[in-house]
XYZ file of C-alpha atoms in Angstrom:
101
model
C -0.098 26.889 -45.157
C 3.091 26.856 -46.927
C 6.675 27.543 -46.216
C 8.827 30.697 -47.878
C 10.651 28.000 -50.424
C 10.046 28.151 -54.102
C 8.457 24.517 -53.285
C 5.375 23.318 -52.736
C 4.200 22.303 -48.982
C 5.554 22.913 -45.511
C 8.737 24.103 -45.167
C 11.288 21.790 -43.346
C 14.501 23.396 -42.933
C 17.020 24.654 -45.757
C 18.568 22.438 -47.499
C 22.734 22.509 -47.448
C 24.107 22.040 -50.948
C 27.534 22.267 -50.079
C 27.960 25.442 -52.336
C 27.228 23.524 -55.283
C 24.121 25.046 -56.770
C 20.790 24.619 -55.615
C 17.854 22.896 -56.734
C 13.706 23.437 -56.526
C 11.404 21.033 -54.887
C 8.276 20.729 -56.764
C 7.034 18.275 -54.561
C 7.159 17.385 -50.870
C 5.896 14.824 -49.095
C 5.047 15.502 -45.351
C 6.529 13.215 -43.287
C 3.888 11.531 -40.975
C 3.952 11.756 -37.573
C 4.241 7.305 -36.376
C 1.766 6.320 -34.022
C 3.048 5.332 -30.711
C 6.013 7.405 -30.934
C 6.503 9.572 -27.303
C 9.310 11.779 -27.863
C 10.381 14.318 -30.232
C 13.710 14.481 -32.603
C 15.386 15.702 -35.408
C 16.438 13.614 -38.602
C 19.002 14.557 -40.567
C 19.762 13.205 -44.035
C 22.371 13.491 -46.486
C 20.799 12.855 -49.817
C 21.640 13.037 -53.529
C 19.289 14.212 -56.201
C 19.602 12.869 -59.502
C 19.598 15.096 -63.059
C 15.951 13.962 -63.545
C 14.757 15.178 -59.795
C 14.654 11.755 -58.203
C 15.895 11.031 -54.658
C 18.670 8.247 -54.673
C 20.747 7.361 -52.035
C 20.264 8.654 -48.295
C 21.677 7.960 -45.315
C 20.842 9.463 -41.887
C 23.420 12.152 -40.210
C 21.527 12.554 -36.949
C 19.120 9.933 -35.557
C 16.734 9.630 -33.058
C 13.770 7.064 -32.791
C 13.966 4.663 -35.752
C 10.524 5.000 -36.360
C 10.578 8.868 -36.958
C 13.887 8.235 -39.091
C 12.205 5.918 -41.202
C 8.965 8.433 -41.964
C 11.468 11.027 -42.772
C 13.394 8.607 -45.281
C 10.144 7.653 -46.500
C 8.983 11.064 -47.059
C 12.094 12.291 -48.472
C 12.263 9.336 -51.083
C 8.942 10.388 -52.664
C 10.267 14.699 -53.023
C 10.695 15.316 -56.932
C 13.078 18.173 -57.396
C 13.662 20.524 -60.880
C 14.538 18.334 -63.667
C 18.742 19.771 -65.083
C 19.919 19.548 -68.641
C 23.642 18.089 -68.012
C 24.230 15.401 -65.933
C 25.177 16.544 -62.407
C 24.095 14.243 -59.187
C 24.107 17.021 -56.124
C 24.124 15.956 -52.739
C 21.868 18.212 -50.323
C 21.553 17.792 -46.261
C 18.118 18.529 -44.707
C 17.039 18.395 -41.070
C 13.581 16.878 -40.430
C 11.914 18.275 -37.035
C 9.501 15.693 -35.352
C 7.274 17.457 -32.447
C 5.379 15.637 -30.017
C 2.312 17.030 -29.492
């Protein structure tokens, strides 16, 4: 199934852009689930997206188990967003919700 964004994949969560602008994912990378995890949490990660699409720098706003932190960093690393013609960095916030099942 996929979420309501003009991405492709599950939806997460909207992404905060501060007011400046707004960009498209054209890719997303599911964040997995780590084995031996017992508890549920929500990541959230600041993040700037650079004028070719690439995730740079990240750093976590609200933790909870390292190991679900790092799966969502590691997702979030591989996301590709719309390419811009000038050369504007913009810094997004996204909340990733881990459910134990």
């Amino acid at each position: 199934s996929r979420g309501m964004g003009a991405g492709k994949g599950l939806g997460f969560g909207e992404i905060d852009w501060g007011g400046g602008g707004n960009r498209v994912v054209i890719y997303k990378k599911v964040p997995v689930f780590p084995p031996g995890v017992n508890t549920s949490g929500v990541i959230k990660i600041k993040f700037t997206v650079k004028p070719d699409g690439t995730v740079t720098t990240m750093i976590p706003l609200q933790k909870a188990d390292p190991r679900l932190e790092r799966a969502a960093l590691d997702a979030l690393r591989q996301w590709r967003f719309n390419k811009l013609n000038d050369n504007r960095e913009m810094v997004g916030i996204i909340p990733f919700t881990f459910k134990l099942r």
